[in-house]
């Protein structure tokens, strides 16, 4: 899928409904798809999910779908006006900070209500051994030692921070082939979650992983690596979330439904 090109698509499960309030979901998360399914089932509104287009074969949610950047805040403003959007739900990933900032500015400018859906971060439990770092750069400088065999599980977009980590060995997992240069000593596996505990345990054992680098993404789809780390007593370098919202957030798709009722 070409990320630079806006492609309008319509899934077969939901016909276009004219004259009903139009809700835009900024997506890219399981919660966004769950919400789209709930809203698409309703006859009283039209739901449009928006994807950046980073993943080559995304699983399309129910309802209408558009793909590609809007063209910054001004592009998003034009989209909201042209498409007659009445409410925006920002259900993007906790580490996708730019689109959330753009959404806040755009919605404020054209007085369109914005609901921010963000799943809670993971919290350390007993026997977890986490070292919190503020960003990927801090993680890269912390793990690059000869004796480390690192499971690098941060998606593909920010792998460039590790390009010059020549000392450690890395097992890199991503959904699609990364664009960034991988560390000199690395093995790439292309896999899409959800991931399961037994598979994660087996992988960490068979690759003799001594350290894990993870974003604090929250949710269940990728949590099994954290459980596996706990079980095997492998330390986790946990990258903190960026601050991305200036408005109150809700944690679950059902909370969004309640908020929507206030606006529509
Ligand atoms: P980002 O840094 O916040 O956004 C960069 C640019 O990508 C935005 O300015 C916007 O382009 C475009 N964009 C992002 N999300 C979009 C959406 N839902 N619909 C249309 N355009 C969007 O975002 P990112 O970290 O690159 O993440 C991109 C997408 O992947 C997000 O939708 C996010 O939910 C998903 N995702 C991200 C991560 C992660 O770790 N960052 C993990 C899993 C999924 P314009 O300025 O041109 O509008």
XYZ file of C-alpha atoms and ligand atoms in Angstrom:
312
model
C 0.000 0.000 0.000
C 1.412 3.423 -0.942
C 1.494 5.525 2.208
C 1.803 8.807 0.294
C -1.327 8.248 -1.675
C -4.749 8.652 -0.194
C -6.858 5.720 -1.206
C -10.542 5.573 -0.435
C -11.825 2.096 0.197
C -15.049 0.674 1.422
C -15.339 -2.645 3.117
C -18.163 -4.864 1.996
C -19.636 -5.103 5.474
C -21.026 -1.586 5.617
C -22.805 0.316 2.875
C -22.469 4.107 2.724
C -25.163 5.779 4.764
C -25.881 9.299 3.730
C -27.485 11.924 6.004
C -26.138 10.283 9.160
C -23.502 11.887 11.412
C -20.009 11.045 10.201
C -17.442 9.885 12.764
C -13.755 9.766 11.861
C -11.605 7.235 13.746
C -7.863 7.828 13.573
C -6.807 4.206 13.755
C -3.939 1.767 13.732
C -4.770 -0.096 16.953
C -6.926 -3.064 17.940
C -9.094 -0.734 19.988
C -9.728 1.432 16.914
C -10.880 -1.641 14.945
C -13.047 -2.799 17.851
C -14.664 0.625 17.997
C -15.160 0.712 14.221
C -16.967 -2.635 14.399
C -19.311 -1.334 17.100
C -20.063 1.902 15.261
C -20.404 0.306 11.822
C -23.157 -1.899 13.210
C -25.229 1.183 13.989
C -27.698 2.536 11.478
C -27.640 6.068 12.899
C -24.118 7.068 11.888
C -21.364 6.583 9.343
C -17.894 5.559 10.510
C -14.685 6.209 8.594
C -11.403 4.678 9.823
C -8.172 6.358 8.825
C -4.804 4.601 8.548
C -1.400 6.140 7.961
C -0.556 3.339 5.527
C 2.544 2.034 7.307
C 1.561 -1.641 7.165
C 1.526 -3.323 3.748
C -1.537 -5.516 4.295
C -3.612 -4.035 7.108
C -6.605 -5.898 8.443
C -9.442 -3.626 7.382
C -12.044 -2.755 10.006
C -15.778 -2.600 9.414
C -17.087 0.613 7.878
C -15.426 3.016 5.468
C -11.634 3.189 5.315
C -9.189 5.797 4.034
C -5.414 5.381 3.919
C -2.546 7.894 3.945
C -1.514 11.074 5.750
C -3.823 14.093 5.570
C -1.028 16.566 4.896
C -0.460 18.002 8.365
C -2.896 20.099 10.374
C -4.135 22.085 7.376
C -4.778 18.913 5.404
C -6.690 17.415 8.301
C -8.753 20.589 8.682
C -9.681 20.420 4.986
C -10.593 16.757 5.322
C -12.860 17.403 8.332
C -14.649 20.205 6.501
C -14.878 18.524 3.085
C -16.061 15.223 4.554
C -18.475 16.879 6.962
C -17.016 15.061 9.981
C -19.002 15.658 13.183
C -16.798 13.855 15.712
C -13.195 12.621 15.619
C -11.964 9.722 17.739
C -8.201 9.597 18.135
C -7.576 5.890 18.675
C -4.003 5.895 17.411
C -1.142 4.014 19.045
C 0.220 5.480 22.324
C 3.534 6.225 20.548
C 1.937 8.004 17.566
C 2.227 11.508 19.041
C 2.285 13.667 15.920
C -1.098 12.698 14.538
C -2.645 13.242 17.988
C -1.210 16.759 18.219
C -2.453 17.464 14.701
C -5.897 16.143 15.572
C -6.165 18.374 18.651
C -5.217 21.468 16.660
C -7.407 20.669 13.682
C -10.471 19.805 15.769
C -10.068 22.917 17.886
C -9.746 25.083 14.772
C -12.986 23.879 13.198
C -14.818 23.172 16.490
C -15.227 19.465 15.883
C -15.421 17.420 19.120
C -12.452 15.129 19.693
C -12.434 11.990 21.844
C -9.039 10.526 22.743
C -8.949 6.772 23.297
C -5.716 5.489 24.809
C -5.245 2.083 26.373
C -3.487 2.169 29.757
C 0.252 1.444 29.912
C 1.522 -1.847 31.328
C 2.518 -1.668 34.984
C 5.408 -3.688 36.413
C 4.360 -6.693 38.498
C 6.194 -8.754 41.078
C 9.303 -10.416 39.551
C 9.351 -8.014 36.599
C 12.765 -6.487 36.087
C 12.213 -3.280 34.101
C 14.522 -0.403 33.404
C 12.473 2.592 32.242
C 13.961 4.860 29.559
C 12.430 7.992 28.021
C 12.932 7.139 24.329
C 14.477 4.755 21.785
C 17.791 6.628 21.724
C 18.227 6.079 25.450
C 17.363 2.401 24.969
C 19.944 2.055 22.169
C 22.758 3.548 24.206
C 21.888 1.347 27.185
C 21.855 -2.053 25.476
C 24.871 -1.908 23.151
C 27.289 -4.198 24.994
C 29.110 -7.235 23.659
C 27.582 -9.696 26.074
C 23.953 -8.735 25.292
C 21.613 -10.787 23.123
C 18.736 -8.353 22.678
C 15.180 -9.014 21.565
C 14.272 -5.719 19.880
C 10.528 -5.476 19.653
C 9.611 -1.841 18.986
C 8.058 -2.016 15.512
C 10.081 -0.926 12.511
C 9.776 2.854 12.377
C 12.340 3.718 15.016
C 14.829 0.915 14.427
C 17.273 3.465 12.973
C 18.252 4.430 16.538
C 19.952 1.007 16.777
C 21.691 1.075 13.354
C 25.130 1.727 14.832
C 24.841 -0.626 17.781
C 27.640 -2.880 16.563
C 28.530 -4.566 19.846
C 25.353 -6.340 20.956
C 23.494 -9.059 19.015
C 19.850 -8.344 18.129
C 16.783 -10.391 17.304
C 14.597 -7.805 15.529
C 10.864 -8.423 15.120
C 8.655 -6.304 12.871
C 5.518 -6.746 10.754
C 7.090 -5.508 7.512
C 10.677 -5.224 6.246
C 12.318 -2.231 8.001
C 13.684 0.682 5.928
C 16.404 1.478 8.475
C 19.820 -0.167 8.437
C 19.763 -2.969 10.996
C 22.543 -3.403 13.569
C 25.578 -5.274 12.238
C 24.886 -8.381 14.316
C 21.188 -9.033 13.929
C 18.529 -11.465 12.788
C 15.204 -10.183 11.460
C 11.889 -11.980 11.880
C 8.741 -10.669 10.187
C 5.674 -11.546 12.239
C 2.343 -9.954 13.054
C 0.762 -10.282 16.508
C -1.067 -11.299 18.562
C 1.712 -13.352 20.127
C 1.254 -16.153 22.654
C 3.165 -16.946 25.818
C 4.403 -20.414 24.863
C 5.748 -19.196 21.514
C 7.446 -16.223 23.152
C 9.021 -18.463 25.811
C 10.312 -20.817 23.158
C 11.728 -18.010 21.029
C 13.458 -16.261 23.927
C 14.980 -19.566 25.062
C 16.067 -20.776 21.632
C 17.751 -17.446 20.808
C 19.341 -17.216 24.297
C 17.930 -13.710 24.734
C 19.414 -11.849 27.699
C 17.607 -8.499 27.348
C 14.352 -7.216 25.808
C 13.662 -3.734 24.458
C 9.977 -2.858 24.318
C 7.757 0.175 24.061
C 5.216 0.455 26.850
C 2.424 -0.069 24.350
C -0.146 -1.551 26.737
C -2.906 -3.880 25.583
C -2.918 -7.639 25.267
C -1.657 -8.342 21.717
C 2.049 -8.038 22.564
C 1.981 -8.499 26.337
C 3.068 -12.142 26.223
C 6.723 -11.115 25.696
C 6.529 -9.233 29.010
C 5.026 -12.274 30.726
C 7.706 -14.468 29.180
C 10.424 -12.081 30.360
C 9.019 -12.327 33.899
C 8.971 -16.107 33.761
C 12.526 -16.349 32.425
C 13.786 -13.458 34.590
C 14.985 -11.520 31.535
C 15.374 -7.748 32.117
C 13.236 -5.408 29.992
C 14.318 -1.966 28.836
C 10.880 -0.351 28.792
C 10.490 2.769 26.662
C 8.093 5.257 28.252
C 5.240 6.727 26.253
C 5.547 10.218 24.822
C 3.054 12.754 26.119
C 0.573 12.999 23.309
C -2.697 14.373 24.611
C -3.675 17.708 26.125
C -7.249 16.564 26.552
C -8.630 13.909 28.919
C -8.428 10.381 27.538
C -10.703 7.379 27.853
C -9.358 3.833 28.112
C -11.876 1.587 26.356
C -13.995 1.599 23.203
C -17.158 1.437 25.353
C -16.102 4.694 27.035
C -16.013 6.249 23.566
C -19.582 5.101 22.910
C -20.711 6.882 26.075
C -18.868 10.068 25.098
C -20.250 9.918 21.571
C -23.763 9.900 22.959
C -23.001 13.313 24.488
C -21.972 14.767 21.140
C -24.411 13.199 18.670
P 2.809 9.801 14.007
O 4.283 9.943 14.108
O 1.972 10.316 15.096
O 2.279 10.468 12.660
C 3.114 10.782 11.555
C 2.232 11.151 10.407
O 1.573 9.989 9.893
C 1.103 12.093 10.769
O 1.532 13.422 10.814
C 0.098 11.802 9.677
O 0.510 12.393 8.450
C 0.254 10.317 9.481
N -0.680 9.530 10.291
C -0.463 8.910 11.480
N -1.531 8.230 11.874
C -2.457 8.401 10.915
C -3.778 7.930 10.741
N -4.360 7.097 11.644
N -4.451 8.315 9.627
C -3.872 9.118 8.704
N -2.623 9.597 8.811
C -1.928 9.239 9.902
O 2.413 8.277 13.786
P 3.349 6.973 13.657
O 4.012 6.730 14.963
O 4.138 7.126 12.406
O 2.235 5.856 13.476
C 1.536 5.743 12.259
C 0.308 4.884 12.476
O 0.714 3.594 12.926
C -0.652 5.447 13.502
O -1.936 5.458 12.935
C -0.561 4.508 14.685
O -1.809 4.314 15.290
C -0.005 3.235 14.068
N 0.930 2.536 14.974
C 2.020 3.192 15.452
C 2.887 2.529 16.292
C 4.088 3.226 16.881
O 4.817 2.593 17.668
N 4.332 4.495 16.577
C 2.645 1.179 16.645
C 1.511 0.531 16.113
C 0.662 1.223 15.278
P -0.043 13.828 7.995
O 0.661 14.819 8.843
O 0.319 13.882 6.548
O -1.524 13.829 8.227
